[in-house]
XYZ file of C-alpha atoms in Angstrom:
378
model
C -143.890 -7.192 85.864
C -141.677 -4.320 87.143
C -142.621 -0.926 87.773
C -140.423 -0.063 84.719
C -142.666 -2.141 82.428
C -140.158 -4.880 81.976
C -140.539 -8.134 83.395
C -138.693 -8.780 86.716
C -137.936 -12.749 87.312
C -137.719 -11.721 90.942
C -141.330 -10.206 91.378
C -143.726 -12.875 91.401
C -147.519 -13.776 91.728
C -148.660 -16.908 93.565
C -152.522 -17.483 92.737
C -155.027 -20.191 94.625
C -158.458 -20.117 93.374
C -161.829 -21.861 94.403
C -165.629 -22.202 93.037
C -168.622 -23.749 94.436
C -171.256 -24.072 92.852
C -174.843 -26.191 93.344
C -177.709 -25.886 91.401
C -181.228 -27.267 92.169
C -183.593 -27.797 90.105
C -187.633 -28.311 90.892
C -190.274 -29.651 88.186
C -193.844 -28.687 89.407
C -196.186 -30.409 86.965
C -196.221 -29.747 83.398
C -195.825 -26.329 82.711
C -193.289 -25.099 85.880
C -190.004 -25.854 86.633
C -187.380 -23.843 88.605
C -184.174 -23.536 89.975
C -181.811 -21.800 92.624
C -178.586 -21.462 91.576
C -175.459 -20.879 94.227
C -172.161 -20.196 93.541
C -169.183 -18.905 95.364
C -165.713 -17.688 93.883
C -162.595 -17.494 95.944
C -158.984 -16.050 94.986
C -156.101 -15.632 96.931
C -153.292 -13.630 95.067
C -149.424 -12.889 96.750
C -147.452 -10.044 95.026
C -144.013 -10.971 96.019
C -140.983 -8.949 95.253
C -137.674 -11.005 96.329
C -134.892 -8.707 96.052
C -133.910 -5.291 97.413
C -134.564 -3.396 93.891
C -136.004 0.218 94.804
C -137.764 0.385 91.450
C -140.017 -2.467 93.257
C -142.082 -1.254 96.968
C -144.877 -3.679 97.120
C -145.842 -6.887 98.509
C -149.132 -7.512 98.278
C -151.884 -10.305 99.517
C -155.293 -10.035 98.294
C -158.361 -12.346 99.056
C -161.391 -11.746 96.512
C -165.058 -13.528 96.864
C -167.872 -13.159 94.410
C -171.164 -14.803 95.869
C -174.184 -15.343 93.759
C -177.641 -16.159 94.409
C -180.421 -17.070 91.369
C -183.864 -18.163 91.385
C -184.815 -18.921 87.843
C -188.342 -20.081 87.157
C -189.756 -21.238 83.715
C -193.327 -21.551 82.880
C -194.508 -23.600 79.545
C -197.376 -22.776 77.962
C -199.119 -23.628 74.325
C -197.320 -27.430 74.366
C -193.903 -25.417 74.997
C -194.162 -23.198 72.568
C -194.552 -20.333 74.413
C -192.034 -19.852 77.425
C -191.917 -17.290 80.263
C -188.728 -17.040 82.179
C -188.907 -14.807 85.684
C -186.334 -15.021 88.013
C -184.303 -12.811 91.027
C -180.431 -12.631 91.498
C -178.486 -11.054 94.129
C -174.227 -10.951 93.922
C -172.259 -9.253 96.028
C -168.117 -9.021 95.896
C -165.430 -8.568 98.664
C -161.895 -7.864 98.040
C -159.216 -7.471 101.149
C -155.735 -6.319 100.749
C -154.252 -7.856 104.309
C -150.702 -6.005 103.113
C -152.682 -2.415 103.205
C -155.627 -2.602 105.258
C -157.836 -2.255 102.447
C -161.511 -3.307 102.811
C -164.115 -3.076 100.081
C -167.381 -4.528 99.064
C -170.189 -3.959 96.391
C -173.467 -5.643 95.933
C -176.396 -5.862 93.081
C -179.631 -6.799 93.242
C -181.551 -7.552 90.187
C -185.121 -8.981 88.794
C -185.312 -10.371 85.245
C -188.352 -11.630 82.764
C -188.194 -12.716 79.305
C -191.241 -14.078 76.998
C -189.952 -16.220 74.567
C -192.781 -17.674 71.779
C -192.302 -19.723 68.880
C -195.300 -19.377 65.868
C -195.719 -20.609 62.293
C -194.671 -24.141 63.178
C -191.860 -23.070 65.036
C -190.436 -21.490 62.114
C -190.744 -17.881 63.711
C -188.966 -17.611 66.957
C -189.477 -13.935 68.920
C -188.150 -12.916 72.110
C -188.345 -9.666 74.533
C -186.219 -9.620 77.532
C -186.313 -6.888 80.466
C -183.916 -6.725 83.583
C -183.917 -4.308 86.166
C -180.635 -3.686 88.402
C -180.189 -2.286 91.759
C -176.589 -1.604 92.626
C -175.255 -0.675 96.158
C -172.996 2.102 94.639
C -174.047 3.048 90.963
C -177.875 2.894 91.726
C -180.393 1.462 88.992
C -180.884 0.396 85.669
C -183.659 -0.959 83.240
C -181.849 -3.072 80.041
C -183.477 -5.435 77.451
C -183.114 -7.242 74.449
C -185.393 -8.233 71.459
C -184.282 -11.098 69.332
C -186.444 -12.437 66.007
C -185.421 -15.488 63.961
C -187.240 -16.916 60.666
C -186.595 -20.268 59.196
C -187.056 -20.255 55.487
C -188.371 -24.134 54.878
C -187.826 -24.294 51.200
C -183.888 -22.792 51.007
C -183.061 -24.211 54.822
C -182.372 -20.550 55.550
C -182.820 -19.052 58.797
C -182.727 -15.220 59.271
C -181.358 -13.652 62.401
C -181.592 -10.341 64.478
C -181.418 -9.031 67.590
C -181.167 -5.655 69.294
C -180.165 -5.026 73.129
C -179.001 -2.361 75.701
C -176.569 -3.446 78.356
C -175.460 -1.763 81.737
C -171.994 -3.120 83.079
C -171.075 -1.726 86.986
C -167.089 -1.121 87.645
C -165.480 -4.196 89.266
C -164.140 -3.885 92.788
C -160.604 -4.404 90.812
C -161.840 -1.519 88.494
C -162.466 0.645 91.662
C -159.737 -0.049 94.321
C -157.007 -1.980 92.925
C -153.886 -0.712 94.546
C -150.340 -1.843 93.512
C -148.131 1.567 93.044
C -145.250 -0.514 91.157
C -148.159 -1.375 88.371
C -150.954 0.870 89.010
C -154.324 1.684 90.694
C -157.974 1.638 90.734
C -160.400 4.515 90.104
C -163.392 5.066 92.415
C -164.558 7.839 90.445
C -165.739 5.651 87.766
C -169.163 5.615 86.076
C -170.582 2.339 85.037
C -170.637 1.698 81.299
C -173.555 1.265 79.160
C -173.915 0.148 75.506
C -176.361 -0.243 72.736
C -176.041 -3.245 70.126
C -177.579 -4.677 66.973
C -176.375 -7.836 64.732
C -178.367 -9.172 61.526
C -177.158 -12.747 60.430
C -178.199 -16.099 58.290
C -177.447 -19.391 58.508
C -177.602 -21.820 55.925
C -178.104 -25.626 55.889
C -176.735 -27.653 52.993
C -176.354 -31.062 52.053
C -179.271 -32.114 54.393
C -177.859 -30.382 57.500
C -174.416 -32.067 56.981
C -173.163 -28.546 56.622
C -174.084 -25.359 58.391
C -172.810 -21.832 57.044
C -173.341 -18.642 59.117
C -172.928 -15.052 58.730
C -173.572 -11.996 60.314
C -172.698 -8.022 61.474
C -172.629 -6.804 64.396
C -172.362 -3.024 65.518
C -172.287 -1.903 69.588
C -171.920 1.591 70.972
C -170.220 2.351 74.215
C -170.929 5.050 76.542
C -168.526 5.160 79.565
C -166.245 2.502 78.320
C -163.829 1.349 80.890
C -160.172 0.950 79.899
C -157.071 0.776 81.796
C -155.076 3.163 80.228
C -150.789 4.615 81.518
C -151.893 7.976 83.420
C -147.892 7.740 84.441
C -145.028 6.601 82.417
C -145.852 2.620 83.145
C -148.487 3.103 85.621
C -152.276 2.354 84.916
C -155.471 3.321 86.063
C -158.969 2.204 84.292
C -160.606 5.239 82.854
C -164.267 6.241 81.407
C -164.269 6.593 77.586
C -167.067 8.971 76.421
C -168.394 7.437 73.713
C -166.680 4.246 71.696
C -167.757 1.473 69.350
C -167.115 -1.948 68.164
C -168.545 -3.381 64.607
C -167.477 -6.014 62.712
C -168.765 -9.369 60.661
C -168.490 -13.215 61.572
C -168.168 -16.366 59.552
C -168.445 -19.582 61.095
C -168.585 -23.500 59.324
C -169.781 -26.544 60.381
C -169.379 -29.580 58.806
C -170.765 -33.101 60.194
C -168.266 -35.090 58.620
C -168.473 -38.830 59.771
C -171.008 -39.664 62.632
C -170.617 -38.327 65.856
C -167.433 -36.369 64.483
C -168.105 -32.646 63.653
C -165.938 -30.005 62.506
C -166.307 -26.074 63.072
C -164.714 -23.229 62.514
C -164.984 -19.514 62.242
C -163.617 -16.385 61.710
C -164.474 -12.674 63.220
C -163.127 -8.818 61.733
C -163.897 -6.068 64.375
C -163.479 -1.910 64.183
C -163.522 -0.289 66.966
C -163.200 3.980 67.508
C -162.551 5.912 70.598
C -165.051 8.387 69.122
C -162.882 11.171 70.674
C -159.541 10.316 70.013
C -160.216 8.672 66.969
C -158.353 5.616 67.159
C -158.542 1.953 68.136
C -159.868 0.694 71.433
C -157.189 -0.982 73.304
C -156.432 -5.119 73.263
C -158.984 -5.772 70.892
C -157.863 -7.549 68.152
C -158.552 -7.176 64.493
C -159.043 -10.154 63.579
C -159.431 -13.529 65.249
C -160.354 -17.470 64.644
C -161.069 -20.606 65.777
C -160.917 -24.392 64.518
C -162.344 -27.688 66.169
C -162.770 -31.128 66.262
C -165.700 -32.644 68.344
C -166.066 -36.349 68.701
C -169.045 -37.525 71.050
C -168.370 -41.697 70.778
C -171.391 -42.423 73.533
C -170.785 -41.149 77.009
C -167.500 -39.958 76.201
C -166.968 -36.314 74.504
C -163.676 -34.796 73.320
C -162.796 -31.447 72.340
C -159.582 -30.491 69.953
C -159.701 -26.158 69.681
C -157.071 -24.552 68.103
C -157.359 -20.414 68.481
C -156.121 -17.551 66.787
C -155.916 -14.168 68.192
C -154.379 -11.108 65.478
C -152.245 -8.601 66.803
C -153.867 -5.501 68.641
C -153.181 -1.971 70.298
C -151.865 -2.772 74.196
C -151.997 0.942 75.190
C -150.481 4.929 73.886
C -146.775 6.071 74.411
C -148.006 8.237 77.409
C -145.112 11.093 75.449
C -145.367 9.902 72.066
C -149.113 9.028 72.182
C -148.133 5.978 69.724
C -149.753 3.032 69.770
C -147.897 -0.285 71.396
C -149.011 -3.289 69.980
C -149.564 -6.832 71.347
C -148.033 -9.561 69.084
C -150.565 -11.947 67.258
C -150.833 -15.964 69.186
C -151.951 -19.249 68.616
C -153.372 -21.834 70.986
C -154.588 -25.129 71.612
C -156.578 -26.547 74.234
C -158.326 -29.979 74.550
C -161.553 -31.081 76.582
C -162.747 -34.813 77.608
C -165.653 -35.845 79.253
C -167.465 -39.033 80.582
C -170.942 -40.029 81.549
C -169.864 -42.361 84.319
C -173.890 -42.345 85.331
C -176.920 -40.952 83.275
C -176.615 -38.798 86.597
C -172.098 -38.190 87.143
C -170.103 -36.942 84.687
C -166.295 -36.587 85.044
C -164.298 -33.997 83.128
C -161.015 -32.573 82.371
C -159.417 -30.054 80.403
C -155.725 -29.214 79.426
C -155.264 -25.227 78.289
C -152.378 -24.011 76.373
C -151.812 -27.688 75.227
C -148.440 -26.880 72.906
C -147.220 -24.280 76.092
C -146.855 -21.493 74.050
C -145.913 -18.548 75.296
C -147.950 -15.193 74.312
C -149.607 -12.419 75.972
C -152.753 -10.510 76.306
C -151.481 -7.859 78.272
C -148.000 -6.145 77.299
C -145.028 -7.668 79.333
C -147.231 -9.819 81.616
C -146.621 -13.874 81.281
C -149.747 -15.827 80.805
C -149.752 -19.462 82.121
C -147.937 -22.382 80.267
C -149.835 -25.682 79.660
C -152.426 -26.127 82.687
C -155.021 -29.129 83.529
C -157.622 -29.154 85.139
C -160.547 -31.543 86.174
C -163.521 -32.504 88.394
C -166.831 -34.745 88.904
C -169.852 -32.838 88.298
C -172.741 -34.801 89.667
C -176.760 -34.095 89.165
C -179.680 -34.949 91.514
């Protein structure tokens, strides 16, 4: 996309991504198991403008890597009915710009527990969560959630709710992006925090042939980060004092022949700028989901058509109006195979009718794309 906010067939992005990942897992009797988790994330991205136009100045070639390091243990207790989760996690990201000399890196360090108990039979499930976060550059923070669930025997009914704080840190892409045909990052930013609540129930009828849900949700923002135009066409991510999202989901599924299940579901979200009052940007209205699942022995496949409703891209920066991003649907299909009780191979196919739509205004998304791999366990 041009610096005039129309796309340019001449300015192009070439992207090569990697991920590693291992995970190994440790059983030490009956009542402790853990695991370290490693993973590391590599992109490669090439901005490449390939004609003369002065409306265009920037070539650009960007390496990112995310590493992440977990140590998850569990600890059983009361036949499994009471579980203790403790773990540690350490992540840090590094993003180069070889075109600009540009050099960054962040880090977080962080400590987690959760006590998870079932009582009652198992029909009364409670859980308390605490993490505490230690960021290179935005310091630390203490979040949690509490979750409580009650299963009605006599209706099939199961109650839901939970309640949670949250603490999300500015991405190095949030902080030092740095293309001045499209835009920039923001060092200045804080890091955003939220508080959230949802009540649901879900319903079994027709001896658990068919499962009904519904619930609300309602989370308030402080800080919100959104990329909003500070220029005519040019866009920087910004703090948003105070913001929220609330909203109500449906979702169906029906176990219609064996090993063949159908779901689908449907969400409606609000959201405010508190300030401004108006909509939050590129979130839409209203959105949904079908699927068909079919698990014939080893093999699993995966038919999931989406819907996405139309939604607020960004403000005229004169007129202050809102643009809007055109409602899409998609398809995209998943197969698996249990070659071993121990190797599974895999493969995926996204935007399976290679529709064209997009989630940000005047950038392309990718056409129909496969993917695959062998995911073994030891």
């Amino acid at each position: 996309s041009s610096g005039l906010g129309v796309d340019d067939p001449n300015y192009t992005m070439e992207t090569d991504a990697t991920t590693i990942a291992a995970n190994v897992k440790h059983t030490v009797g009956e009542i402790w198991d853990h695991t370290i988790k490693a993973s590391l994330t590599s992109e490669k991205y090439k901005l490449i403008e390939g004609d003369p136009d002065p409306f265009n100045w920037y070539n650009s070639n960007i390496e990112t890597k995310v590493k992440i390091l977990d140590w998850q243990n569990n600890f059983y207790l009361l036949d499994e009915a009471h579980t203790i989760t403790a773990g540690v996690e350490y992540e840090k990201a590094e993003a180069e710009n070889k075109s600009a000399s540009i050099d960054h890196s962040i880090s977080n360090k962080a400590i987690y527990l959760q006590d998870k108990i079932s009582l009652v039979d198992s029909k009364l499930n409670l859980l308390v969560g605490m993490r505490y976060d230690d960021h290179k550059k935005f310091g630390s923070e203490t979040t949690y959630r509490v979750a409580a669930s009650y299963l009605i025997d006599k209706t099939a009914t199961t109650l839901r709710s939970s309640y949670g704080k949250a603490f999300k840190a500015p991405t190095l892409n949030d902080l030092y992006y740095n293309n001045p045909g499209v835009g920039r990052g923001n060092p200045n930013l804080e890091p955003e925090e939220s508080k959230g609540y949802d009540l649901g129930i879900e319903q079994e009828l027709i001896g658990k042939l068919v499962i009904f849900s519904a619930s609300y949700f309602r989370n308030d923002f402080t800080d919100l980060i959104e990329w909003v135009e500070y220029a005519p066409w040019l866009y920087e991510p910004q703090n948003v004092a105070e913001a929220n999202t609330k909203g109500w989901e449906l979702g169906l599924e029906v176990k219609a022949v064996e090993n063949l299940i159908i779901g689908a579901s449907f969400t409606r979200t609000d959201t405010e700028d508190e300030a401004k009052k108006r909509e939050l940007i590129r979130r839409p209205e209203k959105k949904g989901s079908l699927s068909l699942n079919w698990n014939p022995g080893r093999a699993n496949f995966n038919l999931r058509a989406n819907y996405v409703g139309k939604r607020v891209n960004n403000y005229g920066f004169f007129s202050g109006n809102p643009v809007w991003l055109d409602s899409y649907k998609k398809a995209d299909f998943a197969a698996s195979y249990d070659i071993t009780d121990n190797i599974n191979l895999f493969a995926r196919v996204e935007n399976l009718t290679n529709r064209e739509y997009e989630e940000v205004k005047d950038y392309g998304t990718a056409g129909r794309s496969y993917y695959g791999g062998l995911k073994a366990t030891f």
